[in-house]
Short mmCIF file of C-alpha atoms in Angstrom, two decimals:
data_model
loop_
_atom_site.label_atom_id
_atom_site.label_comp_id
_atom_site.label_asym_id
_atom_site.label_seq_id
_atom_site.Cartn_x
_atom_site.Cartn_y
_atom_site.Cartn_z
CA MET A 98 19.01 -4.40 -10.04
CA GLN A 99 19.72 -8.01 -9.18
CA LEU A 100 17.02 -10.69 -9.37
CA LYS A 101 17.57 -11.40 -5.67
CA ALA A 102 16.55 -7.83 -4.76
CA LEU A 103 13.46 -8.03 -6.99
CA VAL A 104 12.42 -11.35 -5.42
CA LYS A 105 12.72 -9.78 -1.95
CA LEU A 106 10.67 -6.76 -3.05
CA ASN A 107 7.93 -8.83 -4.68
CA ALA A 108 7.69 -11.11 -1.63
CA ALA A 109 7.22 -8.06 0.63
CA ARG A 110 4.53 -6.65 -1.68
CA ARG A 111 2.67 -9.97 -1.75
CA ASP A 112 2.80 -10.07 2.08
CA ARG A 113 1.42 -6.50 2.23
CA LYS A 114 4.65 -5.14 3.75
CA ALA A 115 5.91 -1.66 2.89
CA ALA A 116 9.24 -1.45 1.03
CA VAL A 117 11.54 1.29 -0.24
CA VAL A 118 13.87 0.51 -3.15
CA VAL A 119 16.99 2.68 -3.13
CA THR A 120 18.82 2.98 -6.46
CA ASP A 121 22.18 4.73 -6.51
CA LEU A 122 22.03 6.54 -9.84
CA SER A 123 25.81 6.96 -9.93
CA ASP A 124 26.72 3.28 -9.74
CA ASP A 125 23.49 1.29 -10.34
CA LYS A 126 23.56 -0.29 -6.84
CA VAL A 127 20.15 -1.25 -5.45
CA GLN A 128 19.10 -1.73 -1.84
CA VAL A 129 15.67 -2.91 -0.66
CA ILE A 130 14.58 -1.53 2.73
CA LEU A 131 11.58 -3.13 4.43
CA GLU A 132 9.43 -1.34 7.02
CA GLY A 133 10.91 -1.84 10.47
CA ASP A 134 14.48 -2.31 9.18
CA ALA A 135 17.06 -0.30 11.11
CA VAL A 136 18.82 2.03 8.66
CA PRO A 137 21.26 4.45 10.34
CA GLY A 138 22.17 7.96 9.22
CA PRO A 139 20.76 10.26 6.53
CA LEU A 140 19.53 7.37 4.35
CA GLY A 141 17.44 6.13 7.29
CA GLU A 142 15.90 9.59 7.65
CA GLU A 143 15.10 9.74 3.93
CA ALA A 144 13.59 6.23 4.08
CA VAL A 145 11.35 7.27 6.99
CA LYS A 146 10.14 10.28 4.96
CA ALA A 147 9.48 8.06 1.95
CA PHE A 148 7.51 5.50 4.00
CA ARG A 149 5.44 8.34 5.49
CA SER A 150 4.68 10.21 2.27
CA GLY A 151 4.42 7.16 0.03
CA LYS A 152 5.97 9.27 -2.74
CA ALA A 153 8.89 8.29 -4.95
CA GLY A 154 11.65 10.78 -5.68
CA THR A 155 15.35 11.55 -5.94
CA VAL A 156 17.39 12.67 -2.93
CA ASP A 157 20.99 13.55 -2.33
CA VAL A 158 22.60 11.54 0.45
CA GLU A 159 26.21 12.39 1.24
CA GLY A 160 26.84 13.54 -2.32
CA GLN A 161 25.27 10.46 -3.92
CA PRO A 162 22.17 10.90 -6.11
CA LEU A 163 19.67 8.28 -4.90
CA PHE A 164 16.25 7.38 -6.23
CA LEU A 165 13.83 6.14 -3.59
CA ASN A 166 10.83 4.22 -4.87
CA VAL A 167 8.11 3.47 -2.32
CA HIS A 168 5.85 0.43 -2.41
CA LEU A 169 3.05 0.71 0.15
CA PRO A 170 0.28 -1.88 0.43
CA PRO A 171 -3.08 -0.33 -0.45
CA PRO A 172 -4.84 0.61 2.82
CA ARG A 173 -8.12 -1.14 3.57
CA ILE A 174 -10.87 -1.07 6.16
CA VAL A 175 -12.43 -4.15 7.73
CA VAL A 176 -15.77 -3.45 9.42
CA ILE A 177 -17.19 -5.92 11.91
CA GLY A 178 -20.94 -5.51 11.75
CA ALA A 179 -23.35 -4.97 8.86
CA VAL A 180 -25.22 -2.16 10.64
CA HIS A 181 -26.56 1.25 9.64
CA ILE A 182 -23.18 2.96 10.27
CA SER A 183 -21.48 0.39 8.02
CA GLN A 184 -23.86 1.19 5.17
CA ALA A 185 -22.73 4.82 5.25
CA LEU A 186 -19.07 3.89 5.76
CA ALA A 187 -19.22 1.59 2.73
CA GLN A 188 -20.29 4.59 0.62
CA LEU A 189 -17.67 6.97 2.02
CA ALA A 190 -14.58 4.72 2.09
CA PRO A 191 -14.07 4.35 -1.69
CA VAL A 192 -14.16 8.15 -2.07
CA ALA A 193 -11.16 8.40 0.25
CA GLY A 194 -9.38 5.57 -1.61
CA TYR A 195 -9.90 2.79 0.90
CA ASP A 196 -10.98 -0.75 0.07
CA LEU A 197 -13.64 -1.96 2.46
CA THR A 198 -14.87 -5.36 3.64
CA ILE A 199 -17.77 -6.00 5.99
CA ILE A 200 -17.96 -9.12 8.15
CA ASP A 201 -21.09 -10.07 10.12
CA PRO A 202 -22.32 -13.59 10.90
CA ARG A 203 -25.89 -12.35 11.37
CA THR A 204 -27.50 -13.07 8.01
CA ALA A 205 -30.44 -10.79 8.82
CA PHE A 206 -28.04 -7.84 8.78
CA ALA A 207 -25.56 -9.02 6.15
CA THR A 208 -27.83 -8.94 3.12
CA GLU A 209 -26.98 -8.18 -0.48
CA GLU A 210 -29.90 -5.77 -0.61
CA ARG A 211 -28.59 -3.57 2.22
CA PHE A 212 -25.01 -3.62 0.86
CA GLU A 213 -25.20 -3.60 -2.91
CA GLY A 214 -21.75 -3.62 -4.52
CA VAL A 215 -19.95 -3.94 -1.18
CA GLU A 216 -17.68 -6.85 -0.24
CA LEU A 217 -19.78 -8.52 2.43
CA ILE A 218 -18.98 -11.77 4.25
CA ALA A 219 -21.79 -13.35 6.31
CA ASP A 220 -19.62 -15.44 8.59
CA TRP A 221 -17.92 -15.35 12.00
CA PRO A 222 -14.79 -13.15 12.14
CA GLU A 223 -12.91 -16.11 13.70
CA ASP A 224 -13.43 -18.07 10.47
CA VAL A 225 -12.97 -15.21 7.99
CA LEU A 226 -9.74 -13.83 9.50
CA LYS A 227 -8.07 -17.24 9.33
CA ASP A 228 -7.91 -16.96 5.54
CA ARG A 229 -7.62 -13.18 5.36
CA PRO A 230 -5.33 -12.07 8.17
CA LEU A 231 -5.28 -8.48 9.41
CA ASP A 232 -2.09 -6.43 8.95
CA ALA A 233 -0.47 -3.05 9.56
CA TYR A 234 -2.19 -1.52 6.49
CA THR A 235 -5.65 -2.50 7.66
CA ALA A 236 -8.04 -0.44 9.81
CA LEU A 237 -10.52 -2.41 11.88
CA ALA A 238 -13.79 -0.91 13.07
CA ALA A 239 -15.99 -3.08 15.32
CA VAL A 240 -19.52 -1.74 15.37
CA THR A 241 -21.90 -4.59 16.29
CA HIS A 242 -22.14 -3.80 20.06
CA ASP A 243 -22.07 -7.57 20.55
CA PRO A 244 -19.03 -8.92 22.45
CA LYS A 245 -19.53 -12.37 20.91
CA ILE A 246 -18.84 -10.86 17.49
CA ASP A 247 -16.59 -7.84 18.24
CA ASP A 248 -14.13 -9.10 20.86
CA PHE A 249 -12.17 -11.63 18.82
CA PRO A 250 -11.46 -9.34 15.82
CA LEU A 251 -10.57 -6.45 18.16
CA SER A 252 -8.03 -8.65 19.91
CA GLU A 253 -6.67 -9.89 16.57
CA ALA A 254 -6.40 -6.33 15.22
CA LEU A 255 -4.30 -5.27 18.20
CA ARG A 256 -2.11 -8.35 17.90
CA ALA A 257 -1.59 -7.82 14.14
CA GLY A 258 -0.71 -4.12 14.60
CA CYS A 259 -3.57 -2.71 12.50
CA PHE A 260 -2.87 1.00 11.96
CA TYR A 261 -6.32 1.76 13.38
CA VAL A 262 -8.56 -0.12 15.78
CA GLY A 263 -11.91 1.43 16.68
CA ALA A 264 -14.83 0.11 18.70
CA LEU A 265 -18.36 1.46 18.96
CA GLY A 266 -19.88 1.80 22.40
CA SER A 267 -20.17 4.09 25.38
CA ARG A 268 -17.38 4.58 27.90
CA LYS A 269 -19.18 2.18 30.24
CA THR A 270 -19.41 -0.50 27.54
CA HIS A 271 -15.74 0.04 26.75
CA ALA A 272 -14.67 -0.38 30.40
CA LYS A 273 -16.23 -3.86 30.39
CA ARG A 274 -14.64 -4.58 26.99
CA ILE A 275 -11.20 -3.74 28.38
CA GLU A 276 -11.60 -6.42 31.05
CA ARG A 277 -12.58 -9.04 28.45
CA LEU A 278 -9.66 -8.12 26.14
CA LYS A 279 -7.25 -8.51 29.05
CA GLU A 280 -8.63 -12.02 29.53
CA LEU A 281 -7.84 -12.63 25.84
CA GLY A 282 -4.21 -11.78 26.62
CA ARG A 283 -4.02 -8.19 25.37
CA THR A 284 -1.73 -5.79 27.24
CA ASP A 285 -2.71 -2.36 28.61
CA ASN A 286 -0.57 -0.73 25.91
CA GLU A 287 -2.35 -2.61 23.14
CA ILE A 288 -5.78 -1.90 24.58
CA GLY A 289 -4.86 1.79 24.89
CA ARG A 290 -4.66 1.97 21.08
CA ILE A 291 -8.40 1.34 20.66
CA ALA A 292 -10.35 4.40 19.56
CA ALA A 293 -13.43 4.29 21.82
CA PRO A 294 -15.90 5.84 21.64
CA ILE A 295 -15.31 5.46 17.90
CA GLY A 296 -14.66 8.42 15.58
CA LEU A 297 -13.24 11.93 15.82
CA ASP A 298 -15.19 14.15 18.21
CA ILE A 299 -17.23 16.21 15.73
CA GLY A 300 -20.47 15.83 17.65
CA ALA A 301 -21.64 13.10 15.27
CA ALA A 302 -25.22 12.02 15.97
CA SER A 303 -26.63 10.13 12.97
CA PRO A 304 -25.19 6.85 11.67
CA ALA A 305 -23.83 8.66 8.59
CA GLU A 306 -22.12 11.25 10.77
CA ILE A 307 -20.56 8.56 12.94
CA ALA A 308 -19.32 6.86 9.75
CA LEU A 309 -17.78 10.15 8.62
CA ALA A 310 -16.14 10.74 12.02
CA THR A 311 -14.78 7.19 11.93
CA LEU A 312 -13.39 7.53 8.40
CA ALA A 313 -11.72 10.84 9.34
CA GLN A 314 -10.15 9.14 12.36
CA ILE A 315 -8.91 6.30 10.12
CA VAL A 316 -7.31 8.78 7.70
CA GLN A 317 -5.66 10.57 10.62
CA ALA A 318 -4.30 7.29 11.99
CA PHE A 319 -2.94 6.30 8.57
CA ARG A 320 -1.25 9.60 7.79
CA ARG A 321 0.31 9.88 11.23
CA ARG A 322 1.25 6.25 11.74
CA ASP A 323 4.67 5.42 13.08
CA LEU A 324 7.01 3.65 10.67
CA VAL A 325 10.35 4.59 12.12
CA THR A 326 13.34 3.01 10.48
CA ALA A 327 16.02 5.54 11.46
CA GLY A 328 18.58 3.59 13.45
CA MET B 199 -1.38 -1.07 -6.86
CA THR B 200 -2.33 -4.69 -6.95
CA VAL B 201 0.35 -7.33 -6.62
CA SER B 202 -1.65 -10.36 -7.60
CA GLY B 203 -2.72 -9.40 -11.11
CA ILE B 204 -0.88 -10.50 -14.22
CA LEU B 205 -0.56 -6.84 -15.18
CA ASP B 206 1.89 -6.12 -12.35
CA PRO B 207 5.16 -5.30 -14.16
CA LEU B 208 7.54 -6.19 -11.31
CA THR B 209 5.96 -9.61 -10.89
CA THR B 210 6.19 -10.08 -14.65
CA ALA B 211 9.89 -9.08 -14.62
CA GLN B 212 10.63 -11.67 -11.96
CA SER B 213 8.83 -14.49 -13.75
CA TRP B 214 10.47 -13.62 -17.11
CA LYS B 215 13.93 -13.61 -15.55
CA GLU B 216 13.28 -16.87 -13.70
CA ALA B 217 12.20 -18.38 -17.00
CA GLY B 218 15.63 -17.49 -18.45
CA ARG B 219 14.63 -14.39 -20.40
CA GLU B 220 16.73 -11.21 -20.45
CA VAL B 221 14.93 -8.35 -18.73
CA ALA B 222 15.29 -4.57 -18.42
CA ILE B 223 13.35 -2.42 -15.95
CA ALA B 224 12.48 1.19 -16.85
CA THR B 225 11.42 3.49 -14.01
CA VAL B 226 10.07 7.06 -14.06
CA ILE B 227 12.55 8.97 -11.87
CA ASP B 228 11.32 12.58 -12.17
CA THR B 229 8.41 14.37 -13.76
CA TRP B 230 7.94 18.06 -14.54
CA GLY B 231 4.69 19.69 -15.52
CA SER B 232 1.85 17.41 -16.48
CA ALA B 233 3.12 13.87 -16.85
CA PRO B 234 0.85 10.90 -17.38
CA ARG B 235 2.55 8.49 -14.94
CA PRO B 236 4.06 9.46 -11.57
CA ALA B 237 7.64 8.87 -10.41
CA GLY B 238 8.09 5.23 -9.49
CA SER B 239 6.04 3.84 -12.41
CA HIS B 240 7.56 0.87 -14.20
CA LEU B 241 7.80 -0.53 -17.71
CA VAL B 242 9.53 -3.90 -18.00
CA ILE B 243 10.96 -5.19 -21.27
CA ASP B 244 12.38 -8.55 -22.35
CA GLY B 245 15.13 -9.28 -24.86
CA GLU B 246 12.63 -9.63 -27.69
CA GLY B 247 10.85 -6.35 -27.06
CA ASN B 248 7.88 -7.78 -25.17
CA PHE B 249 6.77 -5.35 -22.47
CA GLU B 250 4.41 -4.83 -19.52
CA GLY B 251 3.51 -1.67 -17.61
CA SER B 252 3.96 1.97 -18.62
CA VAL B 253 6.07 5.08 -18.06
CA SER B 254 3.74 7.43 -19.98
CA GLY B 255 0.38 7.21 -21.60
CA GLY B 256 1.88 5.33 -24.51
CA CYS B 257 3.74 8.35 -25.94
CA VAL B 258 7.35 7.30 -25.33
CA GLU B 259 7.13 3.57 -24.66
CA GLY B 260 8.39 2.70 -28.15
CA ALA B 261 11.60 4.70 -27.62
CA VAL B 262 12.11 3.29 -24.13
CA ILE B 263 11.80 -0.26 -25.46
CA THR B 264 14.44 0.42 -28.13
CA GLU B 265 16.82 1.84 -25.52
CA ALA B 266 16.04 -1.08 -23.19
CA LEU B 267 17.25 -3.56 -25.81
CA ASP B 268 20.58 -1.65 -25.84
CA VAL B 269 20.74 -1.80 -22.05
CA ILE B 270 20.08 -5.54 -22.09
CA ALA B 271 22.89 -6.01 -24.64
CA SER B 272 25.44 -3.80 -22.88
CA GLY B 273 24.45 -4.22 -19.23
CA ALA B 274 25.06 -0.50 -18.65
CA PRO B 275 22.08 1.49 -17.29
CA LYS B 276 20.81 4.58 -19.14
CA MET B 277 19.03 7.75 -18.12
CA LEU B 278 16.51 8.93 -20.73
CA GLU B 279 14.72 12.24 -20.89
CA PHE B 280 11.58 13.05 -22.82
CA GLY B 281 9.72 16.31 -23.18
CA VAL B 282 8.40 18.94 -25.55
CA ALA B 283 11.51 21.10 -25.25
CA ASP B 284 13.68 18.15 -26.08
CA GLU B 285 15.02 17.58 -29.57
CA THR B 286 13.74 13.99 -29.42
CA ALA B 287 10.23 15.37 -28.93
CA TRP B 288 9.93 15.74 -32.69
CA ARG B 289 10.08 12.01 -32.90
CA VAL B 290 8.75 10.85 -29.55
CA GLY B 291 7.35 13.54 -27.30
CA LEU B 292 4.79 13.85 -24.56
CA SER B 293 1.64 15.31 -26.06
CA CYS B 294 0.60 16.54 -22.62
CA GLY B 295 3.50 19.01 -22.57
CA GLY B 296 5.31 17.59 -19.57
CA ARG B 297 8.83 16.24 -19.19
CA ILE B 298 9.96 12.96 -17.66
CA ARG B 299 13.23 11.28 -16.82
CA VAL B 300 13.33 7.49 -17.15
CA TYR B 301 16.03 5.22 -15.75
CA VAL B 302 16.58 1.95 -17.59
CA GLU B 303 18.56 -0.87 -15.94
CA ARG B 304 19.19 -4.51 -16.72
CA LEU B 305 17.86 -7.08 -14.27
CA GLY B 306 20.98 -9.02 -13.29
#
């Protein structure tokens, strides 16, 4: 491997971008493929599989033994709203291997006591997301019911291509939200990606059940996300 | 995997190389049976035998480091295999009973 390839790989990892390193075991040649790169032919197909599964392994491409190593950013969940559902979600997320951050400017909700051991930021999403931008390996769940708090991060999540964007609220609430997001410049296609009402339809009733339905929907979105690189 | 920490072997490899040190990267290519570290795990080694990361639970690192110094000197990559059925297991084996294949290459 050349230093140049390693620098490219490390830069992608720092930027939370997925990368596949292809090493030709017969001649020591190394190629770094980043998510979204167009790679034609059988290697492209193998790279797609690797991005999907996240698993490293050897493959045979046109008679060449190749080792594909996958570097995926760790998935994380950003929750807008320090509400009852978030308390349950904060307990469930680590079990499924997701990092979780809660953002809520309302200091009455965002208290250490209600969220012991959870990363909690009592500030406006507008201010927090400036320093900690959303990305394709982040799921965003907006659960405050308050447009003043929810709308901006929802719009940002769609713009940043978060692998999951969910919003709590009835169909009626969501219809009004759609109009406001259009005013923020979001397209119909982008808005169509929002999971609303939030969570898989398992008949969830309690806050904990809604959290579980939401987490299941996040896992589904992550495992089935589109990362096509076949040219 | 965290990228920011000082314990990230690939970040370490880059900074060593940029500081003018010779570097080899060892990567777990295949595992059979119970192996302590999955395929894709890295151990990075410099020309003086300093290392960061792991390819096993500490069972074969010593042997990999020795081979890595050879790879640094020659520039030619090596494929190493470790396991209980292997003759080398008497010296450096995997106590867990698995087998692993480790690819060692020089960072150019």
